[in-house]
C-alpha positions as protocol buffer text, in pm:
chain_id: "A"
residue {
  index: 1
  type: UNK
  ca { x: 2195 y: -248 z: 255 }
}
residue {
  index: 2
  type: UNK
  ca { x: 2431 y: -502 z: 409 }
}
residue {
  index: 3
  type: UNK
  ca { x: 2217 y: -754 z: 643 }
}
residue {
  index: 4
  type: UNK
  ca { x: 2469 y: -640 z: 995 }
}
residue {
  index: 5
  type: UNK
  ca { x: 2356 y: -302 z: 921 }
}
residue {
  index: 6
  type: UNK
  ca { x: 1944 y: -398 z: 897 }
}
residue {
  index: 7
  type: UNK
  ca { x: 2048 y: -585 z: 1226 }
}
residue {
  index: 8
  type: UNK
  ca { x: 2195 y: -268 z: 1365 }
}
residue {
  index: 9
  type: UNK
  ca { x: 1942 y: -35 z: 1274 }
}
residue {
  index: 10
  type: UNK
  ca { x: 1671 y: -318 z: 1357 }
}
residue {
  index: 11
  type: UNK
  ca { x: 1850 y: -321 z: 1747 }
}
residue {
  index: 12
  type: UNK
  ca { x: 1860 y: 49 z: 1727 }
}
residue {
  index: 13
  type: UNK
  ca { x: 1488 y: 66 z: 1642 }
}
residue {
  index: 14
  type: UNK
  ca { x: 1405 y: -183 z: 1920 }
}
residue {
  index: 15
  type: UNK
  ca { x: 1600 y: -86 z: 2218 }
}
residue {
  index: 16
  type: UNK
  ca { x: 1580 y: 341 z: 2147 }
}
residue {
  index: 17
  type: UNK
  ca { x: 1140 y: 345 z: 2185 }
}
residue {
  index: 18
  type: UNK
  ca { x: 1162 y: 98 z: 2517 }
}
residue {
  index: 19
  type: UNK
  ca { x: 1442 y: 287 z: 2667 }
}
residue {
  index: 20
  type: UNK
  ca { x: 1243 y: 580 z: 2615 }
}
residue {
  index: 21
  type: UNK
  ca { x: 970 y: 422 z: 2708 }
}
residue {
  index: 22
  type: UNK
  ca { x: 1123 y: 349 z: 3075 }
}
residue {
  index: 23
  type: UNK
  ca { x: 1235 y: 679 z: 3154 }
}
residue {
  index: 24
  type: UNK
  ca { x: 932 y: 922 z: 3002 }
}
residue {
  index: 25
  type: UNK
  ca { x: 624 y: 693 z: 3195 }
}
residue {
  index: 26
  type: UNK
  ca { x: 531 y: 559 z: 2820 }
}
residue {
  index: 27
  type: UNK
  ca { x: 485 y: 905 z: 2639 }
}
residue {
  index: 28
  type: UNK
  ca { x: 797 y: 832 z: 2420 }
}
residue {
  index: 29
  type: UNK
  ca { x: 977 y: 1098 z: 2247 }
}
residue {
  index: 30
  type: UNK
  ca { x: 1230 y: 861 z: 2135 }
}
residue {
  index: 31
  type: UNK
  ca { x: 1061 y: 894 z: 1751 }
}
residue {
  index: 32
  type: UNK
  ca { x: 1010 y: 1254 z: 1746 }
}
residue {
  index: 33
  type: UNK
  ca { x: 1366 y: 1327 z: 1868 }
}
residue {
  index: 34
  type: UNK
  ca { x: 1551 y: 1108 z: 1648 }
}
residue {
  index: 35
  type: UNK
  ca { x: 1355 y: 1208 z: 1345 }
}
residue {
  index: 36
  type: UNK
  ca { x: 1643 y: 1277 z: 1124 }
}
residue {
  index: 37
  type: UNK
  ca { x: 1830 y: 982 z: 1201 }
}
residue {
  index: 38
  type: UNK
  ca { x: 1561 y: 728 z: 1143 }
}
residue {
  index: 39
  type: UNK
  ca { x: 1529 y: 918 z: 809 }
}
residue {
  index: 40
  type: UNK
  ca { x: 1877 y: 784 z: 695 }
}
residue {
  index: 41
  type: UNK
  ca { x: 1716 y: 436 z: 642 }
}
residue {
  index: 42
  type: UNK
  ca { x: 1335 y: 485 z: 654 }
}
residue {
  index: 43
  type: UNK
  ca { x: 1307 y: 184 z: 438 }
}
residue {
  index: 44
  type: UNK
  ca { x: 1525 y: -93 z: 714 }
}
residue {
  index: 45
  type: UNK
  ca { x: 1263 y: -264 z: 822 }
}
residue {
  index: 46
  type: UNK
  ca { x: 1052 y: -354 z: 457 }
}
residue {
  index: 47
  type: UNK
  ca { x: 1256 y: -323 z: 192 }
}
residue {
  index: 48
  type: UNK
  ca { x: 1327 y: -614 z: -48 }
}
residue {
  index: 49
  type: UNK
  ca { x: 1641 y: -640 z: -283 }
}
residue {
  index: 50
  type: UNK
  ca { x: 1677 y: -825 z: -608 }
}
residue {
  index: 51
  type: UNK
  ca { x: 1638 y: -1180 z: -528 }
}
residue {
  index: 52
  type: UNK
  ca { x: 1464 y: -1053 z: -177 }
}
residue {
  index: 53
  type: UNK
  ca { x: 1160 y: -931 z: -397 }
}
residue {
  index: 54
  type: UNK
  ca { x: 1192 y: -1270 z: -637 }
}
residue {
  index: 55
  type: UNK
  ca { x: 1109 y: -1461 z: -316 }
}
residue {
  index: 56
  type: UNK
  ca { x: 861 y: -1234 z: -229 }
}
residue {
  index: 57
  type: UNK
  ca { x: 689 y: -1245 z: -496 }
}
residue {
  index: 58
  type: UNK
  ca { x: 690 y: -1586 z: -479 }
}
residue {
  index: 59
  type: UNK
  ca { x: 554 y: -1678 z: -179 }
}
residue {
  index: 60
  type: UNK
  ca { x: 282 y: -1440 z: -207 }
}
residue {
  index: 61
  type: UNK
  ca { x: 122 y: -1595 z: -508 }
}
residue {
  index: 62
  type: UNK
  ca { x: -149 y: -1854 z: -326 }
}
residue {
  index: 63
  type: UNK
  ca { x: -19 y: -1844 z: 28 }
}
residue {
  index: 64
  type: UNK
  ca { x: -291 y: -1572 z: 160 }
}
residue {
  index: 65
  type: UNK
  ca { x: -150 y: -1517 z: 495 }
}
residue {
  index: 66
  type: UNK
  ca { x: 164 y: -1500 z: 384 }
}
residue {
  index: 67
  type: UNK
  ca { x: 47 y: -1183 z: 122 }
}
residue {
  index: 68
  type: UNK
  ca { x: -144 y: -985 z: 431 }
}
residue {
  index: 69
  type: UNK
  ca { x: 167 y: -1053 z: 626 }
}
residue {
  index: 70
  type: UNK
  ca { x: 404 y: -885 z: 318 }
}
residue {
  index: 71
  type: UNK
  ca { x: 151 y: -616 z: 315 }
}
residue {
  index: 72
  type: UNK
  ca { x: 189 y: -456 z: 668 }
}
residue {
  index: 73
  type: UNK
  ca { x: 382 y: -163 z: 667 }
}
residue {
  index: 74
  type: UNK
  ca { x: 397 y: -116 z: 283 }
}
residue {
  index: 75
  type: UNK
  ca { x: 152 y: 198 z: 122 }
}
residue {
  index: 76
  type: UNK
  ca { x: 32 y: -84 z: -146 }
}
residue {
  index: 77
  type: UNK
  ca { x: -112 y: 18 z: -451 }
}
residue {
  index: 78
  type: UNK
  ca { x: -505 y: -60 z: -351 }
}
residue {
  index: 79
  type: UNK
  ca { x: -453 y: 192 z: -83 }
}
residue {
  index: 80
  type: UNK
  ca { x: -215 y: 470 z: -306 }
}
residue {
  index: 81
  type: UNK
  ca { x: -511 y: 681 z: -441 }
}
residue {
  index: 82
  type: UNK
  ca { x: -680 y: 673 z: -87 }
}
residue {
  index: 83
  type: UNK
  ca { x: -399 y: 800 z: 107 }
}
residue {
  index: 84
  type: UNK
  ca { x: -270 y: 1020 z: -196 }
}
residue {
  index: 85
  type: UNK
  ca { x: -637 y: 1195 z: -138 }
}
residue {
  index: 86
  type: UNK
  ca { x: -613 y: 1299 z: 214 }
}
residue {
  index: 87
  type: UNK
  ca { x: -701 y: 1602 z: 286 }
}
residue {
  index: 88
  type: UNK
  ca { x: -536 y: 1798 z: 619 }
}
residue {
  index: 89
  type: UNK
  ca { x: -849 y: 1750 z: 811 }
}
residue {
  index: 90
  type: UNK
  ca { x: -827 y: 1410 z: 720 }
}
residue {
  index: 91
  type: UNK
  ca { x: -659 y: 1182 z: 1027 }
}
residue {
  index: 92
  type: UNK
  ca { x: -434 y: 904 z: 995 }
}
residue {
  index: 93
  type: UNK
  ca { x: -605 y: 709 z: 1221 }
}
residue {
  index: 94
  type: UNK
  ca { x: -817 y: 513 z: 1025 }
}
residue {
  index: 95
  type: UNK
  ca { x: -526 y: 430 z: 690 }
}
residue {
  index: 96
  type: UNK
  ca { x: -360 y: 303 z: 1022 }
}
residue {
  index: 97
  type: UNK
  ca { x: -499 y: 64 z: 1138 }
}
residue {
  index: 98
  type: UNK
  ca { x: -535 y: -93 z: 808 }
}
residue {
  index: 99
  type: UNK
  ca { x: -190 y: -84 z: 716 }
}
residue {
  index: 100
  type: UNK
  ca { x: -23 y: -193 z: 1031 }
}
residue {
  index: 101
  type: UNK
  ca { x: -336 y: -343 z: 1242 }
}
residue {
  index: 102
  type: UNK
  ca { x: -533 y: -528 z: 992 }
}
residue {
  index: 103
  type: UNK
  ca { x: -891 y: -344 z: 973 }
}
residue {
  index: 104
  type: UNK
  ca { x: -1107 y: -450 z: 724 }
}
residue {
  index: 105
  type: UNK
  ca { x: -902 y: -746 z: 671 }
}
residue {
  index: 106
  type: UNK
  ca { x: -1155 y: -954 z: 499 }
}
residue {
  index: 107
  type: UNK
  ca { x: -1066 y: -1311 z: 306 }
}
residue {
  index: 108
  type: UNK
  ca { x: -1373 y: -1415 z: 224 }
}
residue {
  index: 109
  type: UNK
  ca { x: -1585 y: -1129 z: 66 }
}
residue {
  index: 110
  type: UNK
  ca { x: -1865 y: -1154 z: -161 }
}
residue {
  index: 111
  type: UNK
  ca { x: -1651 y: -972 z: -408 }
}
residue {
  index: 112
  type: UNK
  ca { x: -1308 y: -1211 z: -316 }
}
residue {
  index: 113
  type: UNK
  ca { x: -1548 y: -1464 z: -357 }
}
residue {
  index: 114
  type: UNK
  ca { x: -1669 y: -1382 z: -744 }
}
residue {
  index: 115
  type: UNK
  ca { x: -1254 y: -1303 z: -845 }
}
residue {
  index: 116
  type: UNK
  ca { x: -1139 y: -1622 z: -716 }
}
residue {
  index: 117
  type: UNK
  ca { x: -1434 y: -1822 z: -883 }
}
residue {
  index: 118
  type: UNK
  ca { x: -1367 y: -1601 z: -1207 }
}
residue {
  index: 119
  type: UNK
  ca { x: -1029 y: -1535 z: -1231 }
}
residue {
  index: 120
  type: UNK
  ca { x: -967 y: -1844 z: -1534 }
}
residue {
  index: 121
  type: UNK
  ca { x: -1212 y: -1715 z: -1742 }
}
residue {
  index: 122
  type: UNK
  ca { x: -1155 y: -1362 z: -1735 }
}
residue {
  index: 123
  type: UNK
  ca { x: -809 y: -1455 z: -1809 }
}
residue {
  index: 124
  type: UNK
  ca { x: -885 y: -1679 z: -2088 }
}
residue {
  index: 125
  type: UNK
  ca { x: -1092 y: -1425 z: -2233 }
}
residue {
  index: 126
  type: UNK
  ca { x: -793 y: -1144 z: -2192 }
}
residue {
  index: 127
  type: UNK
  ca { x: -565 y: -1371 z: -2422 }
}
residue {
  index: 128
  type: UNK
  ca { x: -845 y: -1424 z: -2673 }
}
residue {
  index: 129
  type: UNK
  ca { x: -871 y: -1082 z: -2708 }
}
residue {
  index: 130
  type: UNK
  ca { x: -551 y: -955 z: -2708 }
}
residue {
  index: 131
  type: UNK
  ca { x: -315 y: -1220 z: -2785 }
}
residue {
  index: 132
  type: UNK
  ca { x: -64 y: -1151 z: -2399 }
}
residue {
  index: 133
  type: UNK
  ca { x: -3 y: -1477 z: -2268 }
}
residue {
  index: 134
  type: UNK
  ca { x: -96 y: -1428 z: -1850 }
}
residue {
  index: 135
  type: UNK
  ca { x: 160 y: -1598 z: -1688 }
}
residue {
  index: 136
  type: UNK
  ca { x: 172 y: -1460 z: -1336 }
}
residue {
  index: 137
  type: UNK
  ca { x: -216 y: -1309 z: -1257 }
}
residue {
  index: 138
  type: UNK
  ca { x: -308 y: -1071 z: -981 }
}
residue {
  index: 139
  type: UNK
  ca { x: -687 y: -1095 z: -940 }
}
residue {
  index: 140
  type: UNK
  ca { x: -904 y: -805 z: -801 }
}
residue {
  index: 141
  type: UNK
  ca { x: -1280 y: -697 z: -728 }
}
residue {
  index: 142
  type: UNK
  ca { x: -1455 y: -434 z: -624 }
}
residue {
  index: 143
  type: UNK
  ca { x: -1821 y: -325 z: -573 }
}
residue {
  index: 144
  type: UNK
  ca { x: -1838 y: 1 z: -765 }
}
residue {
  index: 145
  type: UNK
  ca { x: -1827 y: 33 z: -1105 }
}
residue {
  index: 146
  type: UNK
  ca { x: -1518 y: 209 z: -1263 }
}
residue {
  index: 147
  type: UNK
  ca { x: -1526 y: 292 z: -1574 }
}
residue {
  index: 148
  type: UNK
  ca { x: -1713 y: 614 z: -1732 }
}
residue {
  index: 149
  type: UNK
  ca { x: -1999 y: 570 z: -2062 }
}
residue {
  index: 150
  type: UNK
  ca { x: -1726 y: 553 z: -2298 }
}
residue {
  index: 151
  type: UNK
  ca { x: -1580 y: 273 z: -2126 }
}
residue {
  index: 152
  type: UNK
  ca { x: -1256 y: 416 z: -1989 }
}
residue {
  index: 153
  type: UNK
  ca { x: -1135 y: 363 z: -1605 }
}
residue {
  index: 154
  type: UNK
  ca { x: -1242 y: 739 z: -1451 }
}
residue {
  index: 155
  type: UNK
  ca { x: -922 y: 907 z: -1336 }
}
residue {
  index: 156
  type: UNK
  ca { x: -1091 y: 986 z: -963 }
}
residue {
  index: 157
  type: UNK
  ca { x: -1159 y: 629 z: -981 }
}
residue {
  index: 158
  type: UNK
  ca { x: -933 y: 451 z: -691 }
}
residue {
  index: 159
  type: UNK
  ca { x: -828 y: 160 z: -932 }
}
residue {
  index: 160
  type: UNK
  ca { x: -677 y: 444 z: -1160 }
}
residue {
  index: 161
  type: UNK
  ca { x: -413 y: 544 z: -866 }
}
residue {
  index: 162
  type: UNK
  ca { x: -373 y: 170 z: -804 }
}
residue {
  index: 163
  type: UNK
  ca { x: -268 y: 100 z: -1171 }
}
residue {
  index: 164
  type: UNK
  ca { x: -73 y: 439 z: -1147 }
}
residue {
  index: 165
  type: UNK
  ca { x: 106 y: 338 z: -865 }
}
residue {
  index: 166
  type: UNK
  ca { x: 164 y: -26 z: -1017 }
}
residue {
  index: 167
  type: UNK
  ca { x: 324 y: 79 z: -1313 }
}
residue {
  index: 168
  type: UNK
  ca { x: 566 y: 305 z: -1132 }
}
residue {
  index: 169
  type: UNK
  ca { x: 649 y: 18 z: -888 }
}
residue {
  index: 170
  type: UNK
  ca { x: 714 y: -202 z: -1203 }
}
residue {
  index: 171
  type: UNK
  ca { x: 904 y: 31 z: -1466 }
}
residue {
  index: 172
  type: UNK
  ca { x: 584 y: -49 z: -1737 }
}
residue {
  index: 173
  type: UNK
  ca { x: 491 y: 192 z: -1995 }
}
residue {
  index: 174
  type: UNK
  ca { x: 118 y: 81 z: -1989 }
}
residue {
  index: 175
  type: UNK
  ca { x: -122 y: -139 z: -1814 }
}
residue {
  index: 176
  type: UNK
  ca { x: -435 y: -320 z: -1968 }
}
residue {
  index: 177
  type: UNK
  ca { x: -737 y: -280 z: -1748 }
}
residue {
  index: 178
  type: UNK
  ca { x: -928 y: -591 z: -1861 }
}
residue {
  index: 179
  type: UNK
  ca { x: -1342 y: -573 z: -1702 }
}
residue {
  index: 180
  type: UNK
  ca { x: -1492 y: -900 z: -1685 }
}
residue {
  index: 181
  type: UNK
  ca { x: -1861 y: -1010 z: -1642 }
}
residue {
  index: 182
  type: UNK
  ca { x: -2008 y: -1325 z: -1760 }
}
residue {
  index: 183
  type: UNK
  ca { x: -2202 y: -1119 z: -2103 }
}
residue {
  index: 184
  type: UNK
  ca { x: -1941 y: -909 z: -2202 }
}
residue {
  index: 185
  type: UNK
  ca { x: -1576 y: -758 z: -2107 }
}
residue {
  index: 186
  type: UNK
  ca { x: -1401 y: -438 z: -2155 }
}
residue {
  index: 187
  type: UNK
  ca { x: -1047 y: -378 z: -2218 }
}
residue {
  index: 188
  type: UNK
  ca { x: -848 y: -21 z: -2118 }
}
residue {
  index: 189
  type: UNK
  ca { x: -491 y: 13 z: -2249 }
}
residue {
  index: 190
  type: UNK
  ca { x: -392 y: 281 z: -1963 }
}
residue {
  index: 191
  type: UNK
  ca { x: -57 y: 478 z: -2014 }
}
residue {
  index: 192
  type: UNK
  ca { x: 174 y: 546 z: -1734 }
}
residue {
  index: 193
  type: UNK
  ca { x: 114 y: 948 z: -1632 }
}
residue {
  index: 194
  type: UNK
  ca { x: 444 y: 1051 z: -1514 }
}
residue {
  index: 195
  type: UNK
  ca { x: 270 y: 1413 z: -1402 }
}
residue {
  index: 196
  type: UNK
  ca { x: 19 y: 1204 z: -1190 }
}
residue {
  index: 197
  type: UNK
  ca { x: 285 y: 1001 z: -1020 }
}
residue {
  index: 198
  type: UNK
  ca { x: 485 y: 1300 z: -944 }
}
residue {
  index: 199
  type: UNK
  ca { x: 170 y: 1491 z: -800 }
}
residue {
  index: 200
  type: UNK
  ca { x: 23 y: 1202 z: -581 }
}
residue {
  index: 201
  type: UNK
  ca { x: 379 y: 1046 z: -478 }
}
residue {
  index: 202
  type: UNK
  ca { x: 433 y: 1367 z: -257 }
}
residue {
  index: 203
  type: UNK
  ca { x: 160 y: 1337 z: 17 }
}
residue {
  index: 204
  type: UNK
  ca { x: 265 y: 955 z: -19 }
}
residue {
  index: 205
  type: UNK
  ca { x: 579 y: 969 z: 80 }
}
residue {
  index: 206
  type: UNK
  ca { x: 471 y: 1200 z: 359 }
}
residue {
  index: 207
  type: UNK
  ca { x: 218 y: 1018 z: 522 }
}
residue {
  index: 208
  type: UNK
  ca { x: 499 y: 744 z: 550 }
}
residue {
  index: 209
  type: UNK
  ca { x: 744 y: 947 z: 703 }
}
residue {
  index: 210
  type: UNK
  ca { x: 508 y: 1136 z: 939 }
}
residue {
  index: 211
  type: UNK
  ca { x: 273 y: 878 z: 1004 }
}
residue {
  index: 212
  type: UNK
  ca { x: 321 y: 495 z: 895 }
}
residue {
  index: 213
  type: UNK
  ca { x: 703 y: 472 z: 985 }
}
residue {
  index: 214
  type: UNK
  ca { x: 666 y: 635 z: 1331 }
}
residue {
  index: 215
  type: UNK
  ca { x: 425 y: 407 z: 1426 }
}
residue {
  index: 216
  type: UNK
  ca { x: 624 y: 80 z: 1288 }
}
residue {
  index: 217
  type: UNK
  ca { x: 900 y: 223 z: 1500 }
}
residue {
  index: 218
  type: UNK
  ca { x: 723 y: 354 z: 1781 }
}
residue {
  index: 219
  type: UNK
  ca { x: 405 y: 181 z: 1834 }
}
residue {
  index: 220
  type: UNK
  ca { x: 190 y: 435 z: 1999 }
}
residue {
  index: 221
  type: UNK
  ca { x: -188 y: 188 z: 1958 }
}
residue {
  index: 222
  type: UNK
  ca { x: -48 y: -56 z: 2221 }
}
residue {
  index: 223
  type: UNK
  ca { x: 23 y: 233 z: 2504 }
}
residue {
  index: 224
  type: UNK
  ca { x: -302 y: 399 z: 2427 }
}
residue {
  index: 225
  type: UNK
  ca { x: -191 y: 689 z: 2280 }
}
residue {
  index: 226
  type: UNK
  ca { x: -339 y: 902 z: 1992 }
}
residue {
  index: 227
  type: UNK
  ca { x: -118 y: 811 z: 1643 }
}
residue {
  index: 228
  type: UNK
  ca { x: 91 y: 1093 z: 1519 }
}
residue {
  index: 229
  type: UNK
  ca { x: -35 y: 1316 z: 1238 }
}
residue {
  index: 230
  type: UNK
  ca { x: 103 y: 1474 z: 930 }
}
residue {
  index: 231
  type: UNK
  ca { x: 242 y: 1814 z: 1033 }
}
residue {
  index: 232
  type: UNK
  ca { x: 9 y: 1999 z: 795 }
}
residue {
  index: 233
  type: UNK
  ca { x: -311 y: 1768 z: 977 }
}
residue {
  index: 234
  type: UNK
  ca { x: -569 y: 2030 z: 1116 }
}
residue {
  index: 235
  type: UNK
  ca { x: -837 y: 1867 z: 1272 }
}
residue {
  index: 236
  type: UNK
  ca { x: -1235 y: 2001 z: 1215 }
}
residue {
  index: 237
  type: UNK
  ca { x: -1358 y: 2212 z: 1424 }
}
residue {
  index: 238
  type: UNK
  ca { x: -1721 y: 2119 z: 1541 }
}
C-alpha cells in the first residue's frame, strides 16, 4: 500500500466517525454503515512492510515504551490463545481495553522482574544445550506452570497459542520452548500445527473485524458508549 493511499484512507477514517459524530448527537453509525468499505483495507492503520517491520523490530528491542506503543491495536501473540478462546457469552470488553487502552499494563512485575534478571543465563544455558546461537532474544514469564509430567508445553496452555501464533507470524517450521530455573531447565522442540492455526485464526480474525478495528476507527470508550460485540456475542442471562 502506497503511503498517499494510507493518508487517504487515514483522512477518510478521521473525518467519516466526527462527521457522524456531529450530525447523530455522538451515537455514530459511521462504522456500522461503512462496514464493507473499511473492510477493503482493514489493515491501513498497523500494518508494516518489508523494511517497515525491519525498523520495527528494531526499535522495539530495549526501548519499552516504544514496544507497548507497537502493540496497540495488534492481536499479539501473548493474547492469540485468549481471544482465540472466547466463547459467545464472552464480551469484548475486557480484551479491549488491553489492546487499545492499556489495562494491565504492568512494567515492573515480579515475574518481568525475574526474566529481565535471568534472561543471560537462560540463554547461555539454551546454547549449551543445543548448540543455536541466540542472536535476537525475546524474554517472557509467567506465574503458572506450563508444561504437563512429561515435560511438554500443555496444548490448553496459553503459551502453546502464543508459540502457535509466532510461528505462523514468522514462516518457522518449529519453535524451541526452552524452561529455565536456577536447578534445572527443560527444552520443548514444538512443531508448527497448521490444523490449529487454521481452527483458532477464525474467531481471530473476527474479533478484529467486529470488535478491535471498529473501535480503532470509531472510538466508542471516549463517548461513553458500550464497545461493539461479535455478531454471534449473546450475553448471560442472570
Amino acid at each position: 500500500m502506497t503511503m498517499l493511499m494510507r493518508w487517504l484512507f487515514l483522512a477518510a477514517v478521521i473525518l467519516g466517525p466526527w462527521m457522524a459524530v456531529l450530525t447523530n448527537r455522538y451515537q455514530s453509525p459511521w462504522v456500522d454503515q461503512n462496514r464493507h468499505t473499511l473492510l477493503l483495507y482493514p489493515f491501513a492503520l498497523i500494518a508494516a512492510f518489508g523494511t517497515e517491520q525491519e525498523a520495527l523490530e528494531r526499535c522495539t528491542r530495549r526501548d519499552r515504551e516504544a514496544w507497548f506503543a507497537a502493540r496497540r491495536g495488534r492481536i499479539t501473540a501473548s493474547v492469540f490463545q485468549r481471544v482465540s478462546n472466547m466463547r459467545p457469552t464472552t464480551p469484548c470488553d475486557s480484551v479491549l481495553e488491553v489492546l487499545l487502552y492499556g489495562a494491565g499494563r504492568e512494567l515492573d512485575t515480579p515475574a518481568l522482574r525475574y526474566g529481565r534478571q535471568n534472561e543471560e543465563r537462560a540463554i547461555r544455558e539454551y546454547e549449551r544445550r543445543t548448540g543455536v546461537l541466540v542472536r535476537h532474544p525475546l524474554a517472557a514469564a509467567g506465574g503458572s506452570f506450563c508444561l504437563d509430567r512429561a515435560m511438554k508445553l500443555r496444548r490448553g496452555h496459553p503459551y502453546y497459542g502464543q508459540v502457535q501464533a509466532q510461528m505462523a507470524c514468522c514462516g518457522a517450521r518449529f519453535c524451541d520452548f526452552f524452561v529455565w530455573t536456577p536447578h534445572e531447565s527443560e527444552c520443548d522442540r514444538i512443531a508448527f500445527d497448521p490444523d490449529f492455526w487454521q481452527q483458532k485464526i477464525g474467531p481471530v480474525r473476527e474479533f478484529f473485524l467486529e470488535c478491535l478495528l471498529p473501535e480503532m476507527v470509531d472510538p466508542r470508550k471516549a463517548r461513553g458508549l458500550p464497545y461493539r460485540e461479535r455478531r454471534k456475542y449473546r450475553p448471560r442471562r442472570h
